mmCIF file of C-alpha atoms in Angstrom:
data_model
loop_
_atom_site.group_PDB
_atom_site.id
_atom_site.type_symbol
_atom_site.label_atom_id
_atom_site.label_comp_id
_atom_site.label_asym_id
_atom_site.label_seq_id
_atom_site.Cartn_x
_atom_site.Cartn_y
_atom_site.Cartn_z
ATOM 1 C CA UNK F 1041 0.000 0.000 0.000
ATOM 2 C CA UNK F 1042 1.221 3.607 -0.614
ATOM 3 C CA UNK F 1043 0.369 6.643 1.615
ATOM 4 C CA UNK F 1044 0.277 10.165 -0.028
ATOM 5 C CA UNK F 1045 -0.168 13.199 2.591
ATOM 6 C CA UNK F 1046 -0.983 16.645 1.613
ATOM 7 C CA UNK F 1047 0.129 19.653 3.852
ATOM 8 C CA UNK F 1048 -2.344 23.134 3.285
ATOM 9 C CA UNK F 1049 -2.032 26.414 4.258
ATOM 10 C CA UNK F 1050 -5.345 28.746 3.695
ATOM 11 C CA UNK F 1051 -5.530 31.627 1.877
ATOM 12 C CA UNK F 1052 -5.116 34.407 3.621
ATOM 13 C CA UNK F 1053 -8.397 36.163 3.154
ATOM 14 C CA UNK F 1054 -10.435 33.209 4.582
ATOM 15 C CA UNK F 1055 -10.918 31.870 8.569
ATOM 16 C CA UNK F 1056 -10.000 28.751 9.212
ATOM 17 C CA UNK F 1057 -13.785 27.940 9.342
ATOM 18 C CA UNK F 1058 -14.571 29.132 5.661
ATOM 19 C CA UNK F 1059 -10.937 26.601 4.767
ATOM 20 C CA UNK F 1060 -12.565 23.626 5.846
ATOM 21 C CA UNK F 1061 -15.851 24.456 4.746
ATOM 22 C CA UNK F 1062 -14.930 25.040 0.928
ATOM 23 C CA UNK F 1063 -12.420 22.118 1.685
ATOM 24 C CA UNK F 1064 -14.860 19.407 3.023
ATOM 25 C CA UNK F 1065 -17.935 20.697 0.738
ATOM 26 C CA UNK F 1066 -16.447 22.055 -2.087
ATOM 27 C CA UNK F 1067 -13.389 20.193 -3.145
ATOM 28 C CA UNK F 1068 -13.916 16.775 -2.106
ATOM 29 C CA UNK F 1069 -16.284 15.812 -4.447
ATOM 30 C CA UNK F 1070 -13.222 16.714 -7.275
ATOM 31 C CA UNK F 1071 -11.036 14.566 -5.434
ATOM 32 C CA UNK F 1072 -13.520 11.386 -5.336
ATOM 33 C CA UNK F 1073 -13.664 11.450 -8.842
ATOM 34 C CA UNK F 1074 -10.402 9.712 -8.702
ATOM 35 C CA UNK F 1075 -11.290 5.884 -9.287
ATOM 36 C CA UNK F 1076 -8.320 4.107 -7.815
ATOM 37 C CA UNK F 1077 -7.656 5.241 -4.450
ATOM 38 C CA UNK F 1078 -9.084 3.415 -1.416
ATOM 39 C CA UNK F 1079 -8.776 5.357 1.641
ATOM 40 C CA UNK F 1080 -9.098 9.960 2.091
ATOM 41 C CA UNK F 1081 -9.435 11.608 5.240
ATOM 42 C CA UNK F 1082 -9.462 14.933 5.644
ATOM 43 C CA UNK F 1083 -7.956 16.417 8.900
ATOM 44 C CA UNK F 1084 -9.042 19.739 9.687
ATOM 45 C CA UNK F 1085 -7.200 21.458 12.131
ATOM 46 C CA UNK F 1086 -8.886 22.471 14.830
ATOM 47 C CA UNK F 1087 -6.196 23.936 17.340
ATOM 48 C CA UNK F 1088 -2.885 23.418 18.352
ATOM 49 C CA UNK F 1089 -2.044 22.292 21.508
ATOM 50 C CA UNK F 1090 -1.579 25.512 23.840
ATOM 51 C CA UNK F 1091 1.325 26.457 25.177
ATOM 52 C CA UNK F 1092 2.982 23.319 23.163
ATOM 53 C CA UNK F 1093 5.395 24.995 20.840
ATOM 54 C CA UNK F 1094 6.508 28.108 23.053
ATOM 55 C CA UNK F 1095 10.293 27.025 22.841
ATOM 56 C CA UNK F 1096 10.043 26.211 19.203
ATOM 57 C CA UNK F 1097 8.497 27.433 15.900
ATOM 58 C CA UNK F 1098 5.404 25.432 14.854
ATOM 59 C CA UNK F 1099 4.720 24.716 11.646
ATOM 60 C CA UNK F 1100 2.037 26.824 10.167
ATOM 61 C CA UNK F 1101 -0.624 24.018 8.784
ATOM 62 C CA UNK F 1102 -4.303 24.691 8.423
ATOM 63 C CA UNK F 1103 -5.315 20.803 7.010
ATOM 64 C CA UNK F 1104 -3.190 17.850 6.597
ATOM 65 C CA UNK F 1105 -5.063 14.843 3.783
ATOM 66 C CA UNK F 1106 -4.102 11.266 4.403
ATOM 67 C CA UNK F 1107 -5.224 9.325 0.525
ATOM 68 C CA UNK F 1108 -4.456 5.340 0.426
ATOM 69 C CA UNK F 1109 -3.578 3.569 -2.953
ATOM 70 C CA UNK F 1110 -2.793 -0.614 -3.600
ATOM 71 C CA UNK F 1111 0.574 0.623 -5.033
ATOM 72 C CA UNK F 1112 2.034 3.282 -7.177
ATOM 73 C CA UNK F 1113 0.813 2.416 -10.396
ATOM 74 C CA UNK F 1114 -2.972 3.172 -9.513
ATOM 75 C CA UNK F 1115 -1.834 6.418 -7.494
ATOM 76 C CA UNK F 1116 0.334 7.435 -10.875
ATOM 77 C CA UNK F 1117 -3.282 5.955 -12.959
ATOM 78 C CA UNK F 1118 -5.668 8.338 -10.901
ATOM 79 C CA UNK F 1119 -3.086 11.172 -11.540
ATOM 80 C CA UNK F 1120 -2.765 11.026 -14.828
ATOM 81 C CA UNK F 1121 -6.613 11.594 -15.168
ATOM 82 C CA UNK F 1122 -5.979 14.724 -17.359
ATOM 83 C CA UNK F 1123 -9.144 16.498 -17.307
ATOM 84 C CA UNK F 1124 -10.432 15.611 -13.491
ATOM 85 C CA UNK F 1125 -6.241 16.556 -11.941
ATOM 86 C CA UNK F 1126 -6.596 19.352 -14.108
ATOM 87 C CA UNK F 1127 -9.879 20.944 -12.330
ATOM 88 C CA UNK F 1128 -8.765 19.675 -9.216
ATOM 89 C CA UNK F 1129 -5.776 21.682 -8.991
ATOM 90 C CA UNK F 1130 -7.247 24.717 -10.482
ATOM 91 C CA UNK F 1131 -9.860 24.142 -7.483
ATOM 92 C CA UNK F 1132 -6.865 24.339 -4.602
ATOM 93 C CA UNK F 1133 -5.979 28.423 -5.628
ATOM 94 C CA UNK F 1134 -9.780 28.513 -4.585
ATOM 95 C CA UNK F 1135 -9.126 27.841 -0.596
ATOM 96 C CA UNK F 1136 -5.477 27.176 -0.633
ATOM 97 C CA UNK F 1137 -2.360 29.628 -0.290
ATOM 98 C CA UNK F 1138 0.526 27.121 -0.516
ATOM 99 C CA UNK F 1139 0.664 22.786 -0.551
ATOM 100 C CA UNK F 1140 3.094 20.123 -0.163
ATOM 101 C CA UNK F 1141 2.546 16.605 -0.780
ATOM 102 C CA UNK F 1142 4.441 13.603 0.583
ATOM 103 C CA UNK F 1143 4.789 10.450 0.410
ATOM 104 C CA UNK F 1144 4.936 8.416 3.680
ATOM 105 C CA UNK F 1145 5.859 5.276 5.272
ATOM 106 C CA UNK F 1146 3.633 4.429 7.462
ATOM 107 C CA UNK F 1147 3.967 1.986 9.924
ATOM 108 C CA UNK F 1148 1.774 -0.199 12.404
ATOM 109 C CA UNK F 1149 -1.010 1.029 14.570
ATOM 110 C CA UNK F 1150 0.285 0.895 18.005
ATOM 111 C CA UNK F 1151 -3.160 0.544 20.415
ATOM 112 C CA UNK F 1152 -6.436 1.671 18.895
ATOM 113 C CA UNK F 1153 -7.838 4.690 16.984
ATOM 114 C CA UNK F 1154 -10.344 7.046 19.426
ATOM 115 C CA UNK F 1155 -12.556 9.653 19.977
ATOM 116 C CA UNK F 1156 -9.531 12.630 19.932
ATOM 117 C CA UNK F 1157 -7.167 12.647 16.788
ATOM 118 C CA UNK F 1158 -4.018 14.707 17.129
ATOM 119 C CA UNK F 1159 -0.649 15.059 14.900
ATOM 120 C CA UNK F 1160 2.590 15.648 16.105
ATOM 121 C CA UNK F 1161 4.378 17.195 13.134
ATOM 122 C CA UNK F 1162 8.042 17.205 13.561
ATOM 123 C CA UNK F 1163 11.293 18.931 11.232
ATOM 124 C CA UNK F 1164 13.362 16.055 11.872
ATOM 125 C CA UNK F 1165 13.159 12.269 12.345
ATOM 126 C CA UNK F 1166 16.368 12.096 14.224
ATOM 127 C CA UNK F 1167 15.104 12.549 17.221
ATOM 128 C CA UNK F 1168 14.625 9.106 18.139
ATOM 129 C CA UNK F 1169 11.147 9.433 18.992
ATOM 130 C CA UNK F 1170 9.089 6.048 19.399
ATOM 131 C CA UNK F 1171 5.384 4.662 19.610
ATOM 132 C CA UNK F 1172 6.294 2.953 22.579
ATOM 133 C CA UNK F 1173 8.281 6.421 23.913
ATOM 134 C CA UNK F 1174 5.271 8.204 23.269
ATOM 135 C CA UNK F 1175 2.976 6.019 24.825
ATOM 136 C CA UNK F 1176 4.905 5.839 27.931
ATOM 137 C CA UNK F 1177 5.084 9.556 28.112
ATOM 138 C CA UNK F 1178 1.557 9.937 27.219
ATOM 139 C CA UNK F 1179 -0.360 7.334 29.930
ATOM 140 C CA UNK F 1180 -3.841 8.161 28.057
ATOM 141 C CA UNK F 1181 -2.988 7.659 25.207
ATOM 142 C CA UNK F 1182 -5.041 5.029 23.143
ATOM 143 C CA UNK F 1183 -3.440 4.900 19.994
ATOM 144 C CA UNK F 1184 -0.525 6.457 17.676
ATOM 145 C CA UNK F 1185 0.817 5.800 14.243
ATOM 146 C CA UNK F 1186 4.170 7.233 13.079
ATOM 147 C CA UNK F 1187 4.711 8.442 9.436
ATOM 148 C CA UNK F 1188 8.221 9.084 7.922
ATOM 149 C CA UNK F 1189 8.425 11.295 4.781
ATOM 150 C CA UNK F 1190 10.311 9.227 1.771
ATOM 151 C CA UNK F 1191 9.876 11.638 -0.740
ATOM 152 C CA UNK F 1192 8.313 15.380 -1.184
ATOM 153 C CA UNK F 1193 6.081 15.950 -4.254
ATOM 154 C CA UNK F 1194 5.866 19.778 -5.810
ATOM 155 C CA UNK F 1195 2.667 21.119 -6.817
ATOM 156 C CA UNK F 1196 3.032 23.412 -10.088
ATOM 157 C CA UNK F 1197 -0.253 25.656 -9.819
ATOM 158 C CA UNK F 1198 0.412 26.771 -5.838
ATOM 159 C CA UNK F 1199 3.933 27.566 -4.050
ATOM 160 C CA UNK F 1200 5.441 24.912 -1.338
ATOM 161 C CA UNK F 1201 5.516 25.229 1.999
ATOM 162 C CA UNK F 1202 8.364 27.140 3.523
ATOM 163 C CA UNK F 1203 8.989 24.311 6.137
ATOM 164 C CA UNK F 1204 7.743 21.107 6.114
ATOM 165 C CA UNK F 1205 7.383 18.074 8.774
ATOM 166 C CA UNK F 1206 9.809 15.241 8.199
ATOM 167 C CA UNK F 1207 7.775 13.075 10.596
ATOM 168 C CA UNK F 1208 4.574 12.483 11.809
ATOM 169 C CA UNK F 1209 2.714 10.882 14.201
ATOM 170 C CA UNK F 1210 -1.213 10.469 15.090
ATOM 171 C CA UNK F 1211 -2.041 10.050 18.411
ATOM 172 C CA UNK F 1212 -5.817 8.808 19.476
ATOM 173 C CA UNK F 1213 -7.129 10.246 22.897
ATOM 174 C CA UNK F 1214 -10.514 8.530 24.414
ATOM 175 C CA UNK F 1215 -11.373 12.855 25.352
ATOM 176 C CA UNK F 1216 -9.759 16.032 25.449
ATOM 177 C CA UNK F 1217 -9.332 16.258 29.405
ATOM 178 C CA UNK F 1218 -7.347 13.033 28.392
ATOM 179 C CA UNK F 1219 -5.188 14.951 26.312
ATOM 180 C CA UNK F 1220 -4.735 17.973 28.558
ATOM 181 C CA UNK F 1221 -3.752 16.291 32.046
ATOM 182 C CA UNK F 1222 -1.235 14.277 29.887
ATOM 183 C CA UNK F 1223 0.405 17.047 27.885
ATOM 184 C CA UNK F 1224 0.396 19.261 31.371
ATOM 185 C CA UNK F 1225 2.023 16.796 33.087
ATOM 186 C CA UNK F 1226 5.496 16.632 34.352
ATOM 187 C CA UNK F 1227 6.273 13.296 32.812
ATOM 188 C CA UNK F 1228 5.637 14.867 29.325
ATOM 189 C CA UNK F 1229 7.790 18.072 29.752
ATOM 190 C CA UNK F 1230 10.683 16.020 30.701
ATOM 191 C CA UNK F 1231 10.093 13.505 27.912
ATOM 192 C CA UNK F 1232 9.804 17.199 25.545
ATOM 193 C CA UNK F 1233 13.024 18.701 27.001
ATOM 194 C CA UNK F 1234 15.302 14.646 26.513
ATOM 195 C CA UNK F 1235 13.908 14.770 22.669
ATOM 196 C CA UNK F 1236 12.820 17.686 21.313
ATOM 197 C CA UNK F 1237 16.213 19.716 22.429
ATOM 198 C CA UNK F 1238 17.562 19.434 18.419
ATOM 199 C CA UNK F 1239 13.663 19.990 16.792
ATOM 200 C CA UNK F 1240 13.986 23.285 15.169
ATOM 201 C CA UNK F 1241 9.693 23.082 14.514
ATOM 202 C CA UNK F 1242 7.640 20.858 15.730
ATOM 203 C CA UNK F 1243 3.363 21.604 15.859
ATOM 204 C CA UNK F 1244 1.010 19.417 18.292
ATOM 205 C CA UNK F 1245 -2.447 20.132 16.281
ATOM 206 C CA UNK F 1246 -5.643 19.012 17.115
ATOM 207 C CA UNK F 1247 -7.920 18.123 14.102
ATOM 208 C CA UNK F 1248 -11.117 16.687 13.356
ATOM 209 C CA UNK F 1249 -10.554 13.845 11.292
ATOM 210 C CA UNK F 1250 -13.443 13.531 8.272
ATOM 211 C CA UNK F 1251 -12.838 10.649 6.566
ATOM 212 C CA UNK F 1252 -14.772 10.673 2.887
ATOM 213 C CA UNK F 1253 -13.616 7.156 1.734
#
């Protein structure tokens, strides 16, 4: 299987509410045209995580897409779709002020998907960051994925990002008082200060995860 993630930033001139409305009413039916692909969610960002990133830059990210193909010849099949690709990215200036796509590794659920979906978005994957170090720093936590960038994709009709994640994980909460009294605790901040000393960005967003296929 072959995961393909798309980063968005919003045009400026719209709220983050009027981004995820055009996005999730607007554009997805363009994107479900595409025949071959098994899996989209859409993540919406919601927030990110106060007082998270206060030592570091975060990475400025308004939606992050998750799309699922057998293998590369049906991803390279749907985007060869002249026509459909062709409205599709004339439909991203619409909502969008800048994209980058990548494509991922993704490996193994660790625990089980939940109510709360967060993604830790980091600039490096040196870090040596862990499902199970997470999950030991994070007691609540139900579930988390990680996702390591193989290969960055430009977009011709929209600039790139100026910084992009090189890893990323989602992280499954059963509730958000879950997700507070872990990320407020002292066991986090000392597992933040042992890793994240060499992360020059790193964003903790909280999205709500609509999933269209």
């Amino acid at each position: 299987m072959i995961k393909r993630m798309g980063l968005f930033q919003r045009r400026q001139d719209l709220t983050q509410t009027q981004f995820s409305a055009y996005w999730g009413k607007q554009h997805s039916p363009l994107v479900m045209r595409m025949p071959k692909f098994l899996h989209y969610t859409q993540n919406h960002r919601l927030d990110l995580l106060p007082n998270f990133s206060s030592s570091y830059p975060a990475f400025e990210l308004d939606g992050i897409a998750e799309m699922y193909w057998h293998n590369e010849p049906d991803m390279q099949e749907d985007f060869n779709r002249q026509q459909s690709i062709a409205l599709l990215r004339q439909d991203e200036c619409e909502f969008m002020s800048h994209i980058s796509v990548c494509i991922v590794e993704e490996m193994q659920l660790q625990g089980q998907r939940s109510a709360v979906k967060l993604m830790l978005c980091l600039s490096s994957a040196t870090a040596d960051i862990t499902e199970q170090s997470l999950k030991q720093a994070l007691p609540n936590l139900c579930g988390v994925q990680r996702n390591d960038v193989t290969l960055m994709i430009n977009r011709p009709q929209l600039p790139a990002l100026p910084h992009v994640p090189q890893q990323f994980f989602s992280i499954w909460f059963e509730q958000y008082a879950c997700v507070l009294a872990d990320f407020q605790a002292d066991r986090w901040q000392q597992f933040y200060q042992m890793y994240f000393q060499q992360i020059q960005r790193v964003a903790l967003m909280l999205v709500h995860p609509l999933k269209l296929r």
